[in-house]
Amino acid sequence: QSALTQPASVSGSPGQPITISCTGTSSDVGSYNLVSWYQQHPGKAPKLMIYEGSKRPSGVSNRFSGSKSGNTASLTISGLQAEDEADYYCCSYAGSSTPVVFGGGTKLTVL
Amino acid sequence: QLQLQESGPGLVKPSETLSLTCTVSGGSISSSAYYWGWIRQPPGKGLEWIGSIYHSGSAYYNPSLKSRVTISVHTSKNQFSLNLSSVSAADTAVYYCARLAGYGDHGDYWGQGTLVTVSS
């Protein structure tokens, strides 16, 4: 199972929106609306930000949203804040025998 | 509040077996709603799913690691464990345990992670 493809880095200024893409295949992202997104600050465990494509866990800011088109999922952060600077990973369900596949990660820099 | 805590040796010799345990507190590992998983992250690199297990013992593994991985569940202790055999320097990583929820097995609770170094 190949990893999902994410840009290595994205950047934006405070207050601006940014979008991180996550490209898979018809076997994972394209077949299921079951993409999750994680935020990871240095030295910390990943934190769930979006699950099942577009749902936000309790306590996650509504500045974070998820969507999907075809084999590509996207995470959008509106109104960038300094504390959003972190690594972001997408993850997709890929079937019952190999249920979890991660993207390579994207480093978000807030300018 | 659910908490997960990884434990085990921080240093393993090449060709030996890496063994870690995840202790779950604040909730039952026998809940029918969840799988329990291991994920690792080599230094400076991305996340890699290792495998997942249900309280019944039914487990799924990353095909790239399947020949070397065994995940077990110990319901009486509210723990699950990871054994990775024949390790090499490439297995040096922070190892996380997590609760996997929903149809997509998303990790809604994670342990803090434990660094395991493979070196002689």
JSON list of C-alpha atoms in Angstrom, two decimals:
[
{"chain": "A", "resi": 1, "resn": "GLN", "atom": "CA", "xyz": [0.00, 0.00, 0.00]},
{"chain": "A", "resi": 2, "resn": "SER", "atom": "CA", "xyz": [1.62, 3.29, -1.12]},
{"chain": "A", "resi": 3, "resn": "ALA", "atom": "CA", "xyz": [1.58, 6.34, 1.07]},
{"chain": "A", "resi": 4, "resn": "LEU", "atom": "CA", "xyz": [-0.77, 9.18, 0.19]},
{"chain": "A", "resi": 5, "resn": "THR", "atom": "CA", "xyz": [0.88, 12.18, -1.52]},
{"chain": "A", "resi": 6, "resn": "GLN", "atom": "CA", "xyz": [1.05, 15.53, 0.26]},
{"chain": "A", "resi": 7, "resn": "PRO", "atom": "CA", "xyz": [3.08, 18.66, -0.55]},
{"chain": "A", "resi": 8, "resn": "ALA", "atom": "CA", "xyz": [6.22, 18.78, 1.57]},
{"chain": "A", "resi": 9, "resn": "SER", "atom": "CA", "xyz": [5.51, 22.32, 2.71]},
{"chain": "A", "resi": 10, "resn": "VAL", "atom": "CA", "xyz": [3.00, 25.14, 2.53]},
{"chain": "A", "resi": 11, "resn": "SER", "atom": "CA", "xyz": [3.08, 28.60, 4.01]},
{"chain": "A", "resi": 12, "resn": "GLY", "atom": "CA", "xyz": [0.77, 31.52, 4.60]},
{"chain": "A", "resi": 13, "resn": "SER", "atom": "CA", "xyz": [0.44, 34.77, 6.49]},
{"chain": "A", "resi": 14, "resn": "PRO", "atom": "CA", "xyz": [-1.65, 35.23, 9.60]},
{"chain": "A", "resi": 15, "resn": "GLY", "atom": "CA", "xyz": [-5.30, 35.66, 8.75]},
{"chain": "A", "resi": 16, "resn": "GLN", "atom": "CA", "xyz": [-4.96, 34.07, 5.30]},
{"chain": "A", "resi": 17, "resn": "PRO", "atom": "CA", "xyz": [-6.47, 30.72, 4.32]},
{"chain": "A", "resi": 18, "resn": "ILE", "atom": "CA", "xyz": [-4.35, 27.77, 3.22]},
{"chain": "A", "resi": 19, "resn": "THR", "atom": "CA", "xyz": [-5.19, 24.38, 1.75]},
{"chain": "A", "resi": 20, "resn": "ILE", "atom": "CA", "xyz": [-3.20, 21.17, 2.04]},
{"chain": "A", "resi": 21, "resn": "SER", "atom": "CA", "xyz": [-3.89, 18.46, -0.52]},
{"chain": "A", "resi": 22, "resn": "CYS", "atom": "CA", "xyz": [-3.72, 14.71, -0.06]},
{"chain": "A", "resi": 23, "resn": "THR", "atom": "CA", "xyz": [-3.77, 12.57, -3.19]},
{"chain": "A", "resi": 24, "resn": "GLY", "atom": "CA", "xyz": [-4.49, 8.87, -3.08]},
{"chain": "A", "resi": 25, "resn": "THR", "atom": "CA", "xyz": [-5.98, 6.34, -5.44]},
{"chain": "A", "resi": 26, "resn": "SER", "atom": "CA", "xyz": [-9.31, 4.75, -6.25]},
{"chain": "A", "resi": 27, "resn": "SER", "atom": "CA", "xyz": [-8.44, 2.10, -3.64]},
{"chain": "A", "resi": 28, "resn": "ASP", "atom": "CA", "xyz": [-8.30, 4.49, -0.71]},
{"chain": "A", "resi": 29, "resn": "VAL", "atom": "CA", "xyz": [-9.25, 8.18, -0.85]},
{"chain": "A", "resi": 30, "resn": "GLY", "atom": "CA", "xyz": [-11.37, 7.73, -3.95]},
{"chain": "A", "resi": 31, "resn": "SER", "atom": "CA", "xyz": [-13.37, 4.80, -2.61]},
{"chain": "A", "resi": 32, "resn": "TYR", "atom": "CA", "xyz": [-14.17, 6.00, 0.89]},
{"chain": "A", "resi": 33, "resn": "ASN", "atom": "CA", "xyz": [-15.06, 9.33, 2.46]},
{"chain": "A", "resi": 34, "resn": "LEU", "atom": "CA", "xyz": [-12.96, 8.29, 5.44]},
{"chain": "A", "resi": 35, "resn": "VAL", "atom": "CA", "xyz": [-9.98, 10.64, 5.39]},
{"chain": "A", "resi": 36, "resn": "SER", "atom": "CA", "xyz": [-8.65, 11.97, 8.67]},
{"chain": "A", "resi": 37, "resn": "TRP", "atom": "CA", "xyz": [-6.19, 14.78, 9.29]},
{"chain": "A", "resi": 38, "resn": "TYR", "atom": "CA", "xyz": [-3.71, 15.14, 12.14]},
{"chain": "A", "resi": 39, "resn": "GLN", "atom": "CA", "xyz": [-1.76, 18.11, 13.47]},
{"chain": "A", "resi": 40, "resn": "GLN", "atom": "CA", "xyz": [1.62, 17.43, 15.05]},
{"chain": "A", "resi": 41, "resn": "HIS", "atom": "CA", "xyz": [3.73, 19.98, 16.88]},
{"chain": "A", "resi": 42, "resn": "PRO", "atom": "CA", "xyz": [7.43, 19.19, 17.43]},
{"chain": "A", "resi": 43, "resn": "GLY", "atom": "CA", "xyz": [7.97, 16.55, 20.07]},
{"chain": "A", "resi": 44, "resn": "LYS", "atom": "CA", "xyz": [4.25, 15.96, 20.53]},
{"chain": "A", "resi": 45, "resn": "ALA", "atom": "CA", "xyz": [1.84, 13.20, 19.61]},
{"chain": "A", "resi": 46, "resn": "PRO", "atom": "CA", "xyz": [-0.44, 13.74, 16.61]},
{"chain": "A", "resi": 47, "resn": "LYS", "atom": "CA", "xyz": [-3.79, 15.39, 17.31]},
{"chain": "A", "resi": 48, "resn": "LEU", "atom": "CA", "xyz": [-6.93, 14.51, 15.38]},
{"chain": "A", "resi": 49, "resn": "MET", "atom": "CA", "xyz": [-8.30, 17.56, 13.57]},
{"chain": "A", "resi": 50, "resn": "ILE", "atom": "CA", "xyz": [-10.71, 16.11, 10.98]},
{"chain": "A", "resi": 51, "resn": "TYR", "atom": "CA", "xyz": [-12.24, 12.64, 10.65]},
{"chain": "A", "resi": 52, "resn": "GLU", "atom": "CA", "xyz": [-14.55, 10.90, 8.17]},
{"chain": "A", "resi": 53, "resn": "GLY", "atom": "CA", "xyz": [-13.68, 13.51, 5.56]},
{"chain": "A", "resi": 54, "resn": "SER", "atom": "CA", "xyz": [-15.16, 16.63, 7.09]},
{"chain": "A", "resi": 55, "resn": "LYS", "atom": "CA", "xyz": [-16.12, 16.08, 10.72]},
{"chain": "A", "resi": 56, "resn": "ARG", "atom": "CA", "xyz": [-14.40, 17.99, 13.53]},
{"chain": "A", "resi": 57, "resn": "PRO", "atom": "CA", "xyz": [-13.81, 16.45, 16.96]},
{"chain": "A", "resi": 58, "resn": "SER", "atom": "CA", "xyz": [-15.08, 18.38, 19.92]},
{"chain": "A", "resi": 59, "resn": "GLY", "atom": "CA", "xyz": [-12.73, 21.22, 20.79]},
{"chain": "A", "resi": 60, "resn": "VAL", "atom": "CA", "xyz": [-11.19, 21.64, 17.34]},
{"chain": "A", "resi": 61, "resn": "SER", "atom": "CA", "xyz": [-11.57, 25.12, 15.90]},
{"chain": "A", "resi": 62, "resn": "ASN", "atom": "CA", "xyz": [-14.07, 25.59, 13.09]},
{"chain": "A", "resi": 63, "resn": "ARG", "atom": "CA", "xyz": [-11.26, 27.26, 11.17]},
{"chain": "A", "resi": 64, "resn": "PHE", "atom": "CA", "xyz": [-10.30, 23.72, 10.17]},
{"chain": "A", "resi": 65, "resn": "SER", "atom": "CA", "xyz": [-12.36, 22.01, 7.47]},
{"chain": "A", "resi": 66, "resn": "GLY", "atom": "CA", "xyz": [-12.01, 18.96, 5.26]},
{"chain": "A", "resi": 67, "resn": "SER", "atom": "CA", "xyz": [-13.27, 18.07, 1.79]},
{"chain": "A", "resi": 68, "resn": "LYS", "atom": "CA", "xyz": [-12.71, 15.60, -1.02]},
{"chain": "A", "resi": 69, "resn": "SER", "atom": "CA", "xyz": [-12.88, 15.52, -4.80]},
{"chain": "A", "resi": 70, "resn": "GLY", "atom": "CA", "xyz": [-12.16, 12.28, -6.60]},
{"chain": "A", "resi": 71, "resn": "ASN", "atom": "CA", "xyz": [-8.92, 10.78, -5.31]},
{"chain": "A", "resi": 72, "resn": "THR", "atom": "CA", "xyz": [-7.81, 14.00, -3.57]},
{"chain": "A", "resi": 73, "resn": "ALA", "atom": "CA", "xyz": [-8.74, 15.14, -0.09]},
{"chain": "A", "resi": 74, "resn": "SER", "atom": "CA", "xyz": [-8.02, 18.62, 1.22]},
{"chain": "A", "resi": 75, "resn": "LEU", "atom": "CA", "xyz": [-7.59, 20.31, 4.58]},
{"chain": "A", "resi": 76, "resn": "THR", "atom": "CA", "xyz": [-8.37, 24.02, 4.66]},
{"chain": "A", "resi": 77, "resn": "ILE", "atom": "CA", "xyz": [-7.38, 26.30, 7.50]},
{"chain": "A", "resi": 78, "resn": "SER", "atom": "CA", "xyz": [-9.08, 29.66, 7.39]},
{"chain": "A", "resi": 79, "resn": "GLY", "atom": "CA", "xyz": [-7.68, 32.65, 9.25]},
{"chain": "A", "resi": 80, "resn": "LEU", "atom": "CA", "xyz": [-4.20, 31.27, 9.88]},
{"chain": "A", "resi": 81, "resn": "GLN", "atom": "CA", "xyz": [-2.83, 31.75, 13.38]},
{"chain": "A", "resi": 82, "resn": "ALA", "atom": "CA", "xyz": [0.72, 31.40, 14.66]},
{"chain": "A", "resi": 83, "resn": "GLU", "atom": "CA", "xyz": [-0.20, 28.30, 16.67]},
{"chain": "A", "resi": 84, "resn": "ASP", "atom": "CA", "xyz": [-1.28, 26.52, 13.47]},
{"chain": "A", "resi": 85, "resn": "GLU", "atom": "CA", "xyz": [2.38, 26.17, 12.50]},
{"chain": "A", "resi": 86, "resn": "ALA", "atom": "CA", "xyz": [2.94, 22.41, 12.65]},
{"chain": "A", "resi": 87, "resn": "ASP", "atom": "CA", "xyz": [3.18, 19.27, 10.56]},
{"chain": "A", "resi": 88, "resn": "TYR", "atom": "CA", "xyz": [-0.07, 17.95, 9.11]},
{"chain": "A", "resi": 89, "resn": "TYR", "atom": "CA", "xyz": [-0.73, 14.36, 8.06]},
{"chain": "A", "resi": 90, "resn": "CYS", "atom": "CA", "xyz": [-3.63, 12.94, 6.12]},
{"chain": "A", "resi": 91, "resn": "CYS", "atom": "CA", "xyz": [-4.76, 9.36, 6.58]},
{"chain": "A", "resi": 92, "resn": "SER", "atom": "CA", "xyz": [-7.25, 7.27, 4.67]},
{"chain": "A", "resi": 93, "resn": "TYR", "atom": "CA", "xyz": [-9.14, 4.04, 5.20]},
{"chain": "A", "resi": 94, "resn": "ALA", "atom": "CA", "xyz": [-8.02, 1.63, 2.49]},
{"chain": "A", "resi": 95, "resn": "GLY", "atom": "CA", "xyz": [-10.12, -1.47, 3.01]},
{"chain": "A", "resi": 96, "resn": "SER", "atom": "CA", "xyz": [-10.55, -4.11, 5.67]},
{"chain": "A", "resi": 97, "resn": "SER", "atom": "CA", "xyz": [-7.21, -5.85, 5.14]},
{"chain": "A", "resi": 98, "resn": "THR", "atom": "CA", "xyz": [-5.08, -2.68, 5.23]},
{"chain": "A", "resi": 99, "resn": "PRO", "atom": "CA", "xyz": [-7.30, -0.17, 6.96]},
{"chain": "A", "resi": 100, "resn": "VAL", "atom": "CA", "xyz": [-4.86, 2.67, 7.53]},
{"chain": "A", "resi": 101, "resn": "VAL", "atom": "CA", "xyz": [-2.54, 4.51, 5.12]},
{"chain": "A", "resi": 102, "resn": "PHE", "atom": "CA", "xyz": [-0.85, 7.82, 5.93]},
{"chain": "A", "resi": 103, "resn": "GLY", "atom": "CA", "xyz": [0.36, 10.68, 3.79]},
{"chain": "A", "resi": 104, "resn": "GLY", "atom": "CA", "xyz": [3.98, 11.77, 3.93]},
{"chain": "A", "resi": 105, "resn": "GLY", "atom": "CA", "xyz": [3.17, 14.94, 5.89]},
{"chain": "A", "resi": 106, "resn": "THR", "atom": "CA", "xyz": [3.15, 18.68, 5.14]},
{"chain": "A", "resi": 107, "resn": "LYS", "atom": "CA", "xyz": [5.05, 21.29, 7.11]},
{"chain": "A", "resi": 108, "resn": "LEU", "atom": "CA", "xyz": [2.93, 24.42, 7.54]},
{"chain": "A", "resi": 109, "resn": "THR", "atom": "CA", "xyz": [4.83, 27.64, 8.14]},
{"chain": "A", "resi": 110, "resn": "VAL", "atom": "CA", "xyz": [3.01, 30.76, 9.31]},
{"chain": "A", "resi": 111, "resn": "LEU", "atom": "CA", "xyz": [4.97, 33.70, 7.94]},
{"chain": "B", "resi": 1, "resn": "GLN", "atom": "CA", "xyz": [-10.58, 10.99, 30.27]},
{"chain": "B", "resi": 2, "resn": "LEU", "atom": "CA", "xyz": [-9.04, 8.17, 28.29]},
{"chain": "B", "resi": 3, "resn": "GLN", "atom": "CA", "xyz": [-5.26, 7.88, 28.52]},
{"chain": "B", "resi": 4, "resn": "LEU", "atom": "CA", "xyz": [-2.79, 5.61, 26.75]},
{"chain": "B", "resi": 5, "resn": "GLN", "atom": "CA", "xyz": [0.78, 5.03, 27.90]},
{"chain": "B", "resi": 6, "resn": "GLU", "atom": "CA", "xyz": [3.51, 3.20, 26.03]},
{"chain": "B", "resi": 7, "resn": "SER", "atom": "CA", "xyz": [6.17, 1.31, 27.95]},
{"chain": "B", "resi": 8, "resn": "GLY", "atom": "CA", "xyz": [9.17, -0.84, 27.09]},
{"chain": "B", "resi": 9, "resn": "PRO", "atom": "CA", "xyz": [12.91, -0.76, 26.47]},
{"chain": "B", "resi": 10, "resn": "GLY", "atom": "CA", "xyz": [14.32, 2.34, 24.82]},
{"chain": "B", "resi": 11, "resn": "LEU", "atom": "CA", "xyz": [17.26, 0.45, 23.33]},
{"chain": "B", "resi": 12, "resn": "VAL", "atom": "CA", "xyz": [17.14, -2.79, 21.37]},
{"chain": "B", "resi": 13, "resn": "LYS", "atom": "CA", "xyz": [20.02, -4.62, 19.69]},
{"chain": "B", "resi": 14, "resn": "PRO", "atom": "CA", "xyz": [19.95, -5.39, 15.96]},
{"chain": "B", "resi": 15, "resn": "SER", "atom": "CA", "xyz": [18.33, -8.73, 15.06]},
{"chain": "B", "resi": 16, "resn": "GLU", "atom": "CA", "xyz": [16.51, -8.86, 18.41]},
{"chain": "B", "resi": 17, "resn": "THR", "atom": "CA", "xyz": [12.79, -8.36, 19.10]},
{"chain": "B", "resi": 18, "resn": "LEU", "atom": "CA", "xyz": [11.30, -5.00, 20.02]},
{"chain": "B", "resi": 19, "resn": "SER", "atom": "CA", "xyz": [8.52, -5.36, 22.60]},
{"chain": "B", "resi": 20, "resn": "LEU", "atom": "CA", "xyz": [6.23, -2.55, 23.75]},
{"chain": "B", "resi": 21, "resn": "THR", "atom": "CA", "xyz": [3.08, -2.42, 25.84]},
{"chain": "B", "resi": 22, "resn": "CYS", "atom": "CA", "xyz": [0.29, 0.15, 25.76]},
{"chain": "B", "resi": 23, "resn": "THR", "atom": "CA", "xyz": [-1.71, 0.55, 28.97]},
{"chain": "B", "resi": 24, "resn": "VAL", "atom": "CA", "xyz": [-5.18, 2.04, 28.62]},
{"chain": "B", "resi": 25, "resn": "SER", "atom": "CA", "xyz": [-6.75, 3.91, 31.53]},
{"chain": "B", "resi": 26, "resn": "GLY", "atom": "CA", "xyz": [-10.03, 5.77, 31.88]},
{"chain": "B", "resi": 27, "resn": "GLY", "atom": "CA", "xyz": [-11.84, 3.36, 29.58]},
{"chain": "B", "resi": 28, "resn": "SER", "atom": "CA", "xyz": [-12.13, -0.31, 28.66]},
{"chain": "B", "resi": 29, "resn": "ILE", "atom": "CA", "xyz": [-10.09, -1.93, 25.94]},
{"chain": "B", "resi": 30, "resn": "SER", "atom": "CA", "xyz": [-13.00, -4.36, 25.55]},
{"chain": "B", "resi": 31, "resn": "SER", "atom": "CA", "xyz": [-15.33, -1.70, 24.16]},
{"chain": "B", "resi": 32, "resn": "SER", "atom": "CA", "xyz": [-16.95, -2.94, 20.97]},
{"chain": "B", "resi": 33, "resn": "ALA", "atom": "CA", "xyz": [-16.60, 0.45, 19.29]},
{"chain": "B", "resi": 34, "resn": "TYR", "atom": "CA", "xyz": [-12.85, 0.61, 18.89]},
{"chain": "B", "resi": 35, "resn": "TYR", "atom": "CA", "xyz": [-9.74, -0.92, 17.47]},
{"chain": "B", "resi": 36, "resn": "TRP", "atom": "CA", "xyz": [-6.36, -0.28, 19.08]},
{"chain": "B", "resi": 37, "resn": "GLY", "atom": "CA", "xyz": [-3.32, 0.50, 17.01]},
{"chain": "B", "resi": 38, "resn": "TRP", "atom": "CA", "xyz": [0.42, 1.02, 16.83]},
{"chain": "B", "resi": 39, "resn": "ILE", "atom": "CA", "xyz": [1.94, 3.78, 14.70]},
{"chain": "B", "resi": 40, "resn": "ARG", "atom": "CA", "xyz": [5.60, 4.73, 14.43]},
{"chain": "B", "resi": 41, "resn": "GLN", "atom": "CA", "xyz": [7.59, 7.75, 13.30]},
{"chain": "B", "resi": 42, "resn": "PRO", "atom": "CA", "xyz": [11.31, 7.54, 12.45]},
{"chain": "B", "resi": 43, "resn": "PRO", "atom": "CA", "xyz": [13.27, 10.63, 13.51]},
{"chain": "B", "resi": 44, "resn": "GLY", "atom": "CA", "xyz": [12.49, 13.50, 11.16]},
{"chain": "B", "resi": 45, "resn": "LYS", "atom": "CA", "xyz": [10.11, 11.41, 9.07]},
{"chain": "B", "resi": 46, "resn": "GLY", "atom": "CA", "xyz": [6.39, 10.77, 8.70]},
{"chain": "B", "resi": 47, "resn": "LEU", "atom": "CA", "xyz": [3.89, 8.49, 10.38]},
{"chain": "B", "resi": 48, "resn": "GLU", "atom": "CA", "xyz": [3.64, 4.79, 9.52]},
{"chain": "B", "resi": 49, "resn": "TRP", "atom": "CA", "xyz": [0.78, 2.53, 10.58]},
{"chain": "B", "resi": 50, "resn": "ILE", "atom": "CA", "xyz": [2.10, -0.74, 11.99]},
{"chain": "B", "resi": 51, "resn": "GLY", "atom": "CA", "xyz": [-1.10, -2.60, 12.81]},
{"chain": "B", "resi": 52, "resn": "SER", "atom": "CA", "xyz": [-4.39, -2.68, 14.68]},
{"chain": "B", "resi": 53, "resn": "ILE", "atom": "CA", "xyz": [-6.20, -5.12, 16.95]},
{"chain": "B", "resi": 54, "resn": "TYR", "atom": "CA", "xyz": [-9.74, -5.62, 18.24]},
{"chain": "B", "resi": 55, "resn": "HIS", "atom": "CA", "xyz": [-10.48, -6.79, 21.79]},
{"chain": "B", "resi": 56, "resn": "SER", "atom": "CA", "xyz": [-11.36, -10.20, 20.36]},
{"chain": "B", "resi": 57, "resn": "GLY", "atom": "CA", "xyz": [-7.78, -10.57, 19.15]},
{"chain": "B", "resi": 58, "resn": "SER", "atom": "CA", "xyz": [-8.51, -10.01, 15.47]},
{"chain": "B", "resi": 59, "resn": "ALA", "atom": "CA", "xyz": [-5.53, -8.09, 14.07]},
{"chain": "B", "resi": 60, "resn": "TYR", "atom": "CA", "xyz": [-4.47, -6.37, 10.84]},
{"chain": "B", "resi": 61, "resn": "TYR", "atom": "CA", "xyz": [-0.92, -5.50, 9.90]},
{"chain": "B", "resi": 62, "resn": "ASN", "atom": "CA", "xyz": [0.89, -3.23, 7.48]},
{"chain": "B", "resi": 63, "resn": "PRO", "atom": "CA", "xyz": [1.87, -5.55, 4.60]},
{"chain": "B", "resi": 64, "resn": "SER", "atom": "CA", "xyz": [5.40, -4.14, 4.61]},
{"chain": "B", "resi": 65, "resn": "LEU", "atom": "CA", "xyz": [5.90, -5.26, 8.23]},
{"chain": "B", "resi": 66, "resn": "LYS", "atom": "CA", "xyz": [3.54, -8.22, 8.44]},
{"chain": "B", "resi": 67, "resn": "SER", "atom": "CA", "xyz": [6.22, -10.92, 8.47]},
{"chain": "B", "resi": 68, "resn": "ARG", "atom": "CA", "xyz": [7.85, -9.39, 11.57]},
{"chain": "B", "resi": 69, "resn": "VAL", "atom": "CA", "xyz": [4.91, -7.99, 13.57]},
{"chain": "B", "resi": 70, "resn": "THR", "atom": "CA", "xyz": [2.65, -9.47, 16.20]},
{"chain": "B", "resi": 71, "resn": "ILE", "atom": "CA", "xyz": [0.08, -7.40, 18.10]},
{"chain": "B", "resi": 72, "resn": "SER", "atom": "CA", "xyz": [-1.69, -8.97, 21.07]},
{"chain": "B", "resi": 73, "resn": "VAL", "atom": "CA", "xyz": [-4.44, -7.79, 23.41]},
{"chain": "B", "resi": 74, "resn": "HIS", "atom": "CA", "xyz": [-4.61, -8.48, 27.14]},
{"chain": "B", "resi": 75, "resn": "THR", "atom": "CA", "xyz": [-8.12, -7.54, 28.21]},
{"chain": "B", "resi": 76, "resn": "SER", "atom": "CA", "xyz": [-7.70, -8.46, 31.88]},
{"chain": "B", "resi": 77, "resn": "LYS", "atom": "CA", "xyz": [-4.88, -5.92, 32.16]},
{"chain": "B", "resi": 78, "resn": "ASN", "atom": "CA", "xyz": [-6.48, -3.36, 29.80]},
{"chain": "B", "resi": 79, "resn": "GLN", "atom": "CA", "xyz": [-3.33, -3.52, 27.69]},
{"chain": "B", "resi": 80, "resn": "PHE", "atom": "CA", "xyz": [-2.23, -4.37, 24.19]},
{"chain": "B", "resi": 81, "resn": "SER", "atom": "CA", "xyz": [1.29, -5.07, 23.03]},
{"chain": "B", "resi": 82, "resn": "LEU", "atom": "CA", "xyz": [3.60, -4.94, 20.01]},
{"chain": "B", "resi": 83, "resn": "ASN", "atom": "CA", "xyz": [6.35, -7.37, 19.10]},
{"chain": "B", "resi": 84, "resn": "LEU", "atom": "CA", "xyz": [8.59, -6.53, 16.13]},
{"chain": "B", "resi": 85, "resn": "SER", "atom": "CA", "xyz": [11.21, -9.16, 15.36]},
{"chain": "B", "resi": 86, "resn": "SER", "atom": "CA", "xyz": [14.57, -9.04, 13.59]},
{"chain": "B", "resi": 87, "resn": "VAL", "atom": "CA", "xyz": [14.93, -5.29, 14.07]},
{"chain": "B", "resi": 88, "resn": "SER", "atom": "CA", "xyz": [17.49, -3.12, 12.32]},
{"chain": "B", "resi": 89, "resn": "ALA", "atom": "CA", "xyz": [18.48, 0.53, 12.51]},
{"chain": "B", "resi": 90, "resn": "ALA", "atom": "CA", "xyz": [15.59, 1.29, 10.14]},
{"chain": "B", "resi": 91, "resn": "ASP", "atom": "CA", "xyz": [13.19, 0.40, 12.96]},
{"chain": "B", "resi": 92, "resn": "THR", "atom": "CA", "xyz": [14.50, 3.22, 15.15]},
{"chain": "B", "resi": 93, "resn": "ALA", "atom": "CA", "xyz": [11.46, 5.44, 15.72]},
{"chain": "B", "resi": 94, "resn": "VAL", "atom": "CA", "xyz": [9.03, 6.96, 18.17]},
{"chain": "B", "resi": 95, "resn": "TYR", "atom": "CA", "xyz": [6.33, 4.34, 18.67]},
{"chain": "B", "resi": 96, "resn": "TYR", "atom": "CA", "xyz": [2.79, 5.53, 19.44]},
{"chain": "B", "resi": 97, "resn": "CYS", "atom": "CA", "xyz": [-0.23, 3.58, 20.55]},
{"chain": "B", "resi": 98, "resn": "ALA", "atom": "CA", "xyz": [-3.68, 4.93, 19.74]},
{"chain": "B", "resi": 99, "resn": "ARG", "atom": "CA", "xyz": [-7.40, 4.23, 19.99]},
{"chain": "B", "resi": 100, "resn": "LEU", "atom": "CA", "xyz": [-8.89, 3.87, 16.52]},
{"chain": "B", "resi": 101, "resn": "ALA", "atom": "CA", "xyz": [-12.51, 4.88, 16.15]},
{"chain": "B", "resi": 102, "resn": "GLY", "atom": "CA", "xyz": [-15.23, 4.94, 13.56]},
{"chain": "B", "resi": 103, "resn": "TYR", "atom": "CA", "xyz": [-15.52, 3.42, 10.13]},
{"chain": "B", "resi": 104, "resn": "GLY", "atom": "CA", "xyz": [-12.22, 4.96, 9.08]},
{"chain": "B", "resi": 105, "resn": "ASP", "atom": "CA", "xyz": [-10.17, 3.88, 12.08]},
{"chain": "B", "resi": 106, "resn": "HIS", "atom": "CA", "xyz": [-9.17, 7.42, 12.93]},
{"chain": "B", "resi": 107, "resn": "GLY", "atom": "CA", "xyz": [-6.93, 7.85, 15.95]},
{"chain": "B", "resi": 108, "resn": "ASP", "atom": "CA", "xyz": [-8.88, 9.89, 18.44]},
{"chain": "B", "resi": 109, "resn": "TYR", "atom": "CA", "xyz": [-6.67, 9.25, 21.47]},
{"chain": "B", "resi": 110, "resn": "TRP", "atom": "CA", "xyz": [-2.90, 8.79, 21.35]},
{"chain": "B", "resi": 111, "resn": "GLY", "atom": "CA", "xyz": [-0.18, 7.95, 23.81]},
{"chain": "B", "resi": 112, "resn": "GLN", "atom": "CA", "xyz": [2.71, 10.35, 24.22]},
{"chain": "B", "resi": 113, "resn": "GLY", "atom": "CA", "xyz": [5.02, 8.06, 22.27]},
{"chain": "B", "resi": 114, "resn": "THR", "atom": "CA", "xyz": [8.22, 6.27, 23.22]},
{"chain": "B", "resi": 115, "resn": "LEU", "atom": "CA", "xyz": [11.53, 6.42, 21.38]},
{"chain": "B", "resi": 116, "resn": "VAL", "atom": "CA", "xyz": [13.06, 3.05, 20.59]},
{"chain": "B", "resi": 117, "resn": "THR", "atom": "CA", "xyz": [16.60, 3.04, 19.28]},
{"chain": "B", "resi": 118, "resn": "VAL", "atom": "CA", "xyz": [18.06, 0.00, 17.55]},
{"chain": "B", "resi": 119, "resn": "SER", "atom": "CA", "xyz": [21.79, -0.10, 18.14]},
{"chain": "B", "resi": 120, "resn": "SER", "atom": "CA", "xyz": [24.45, -2.47, 19.37]}
]
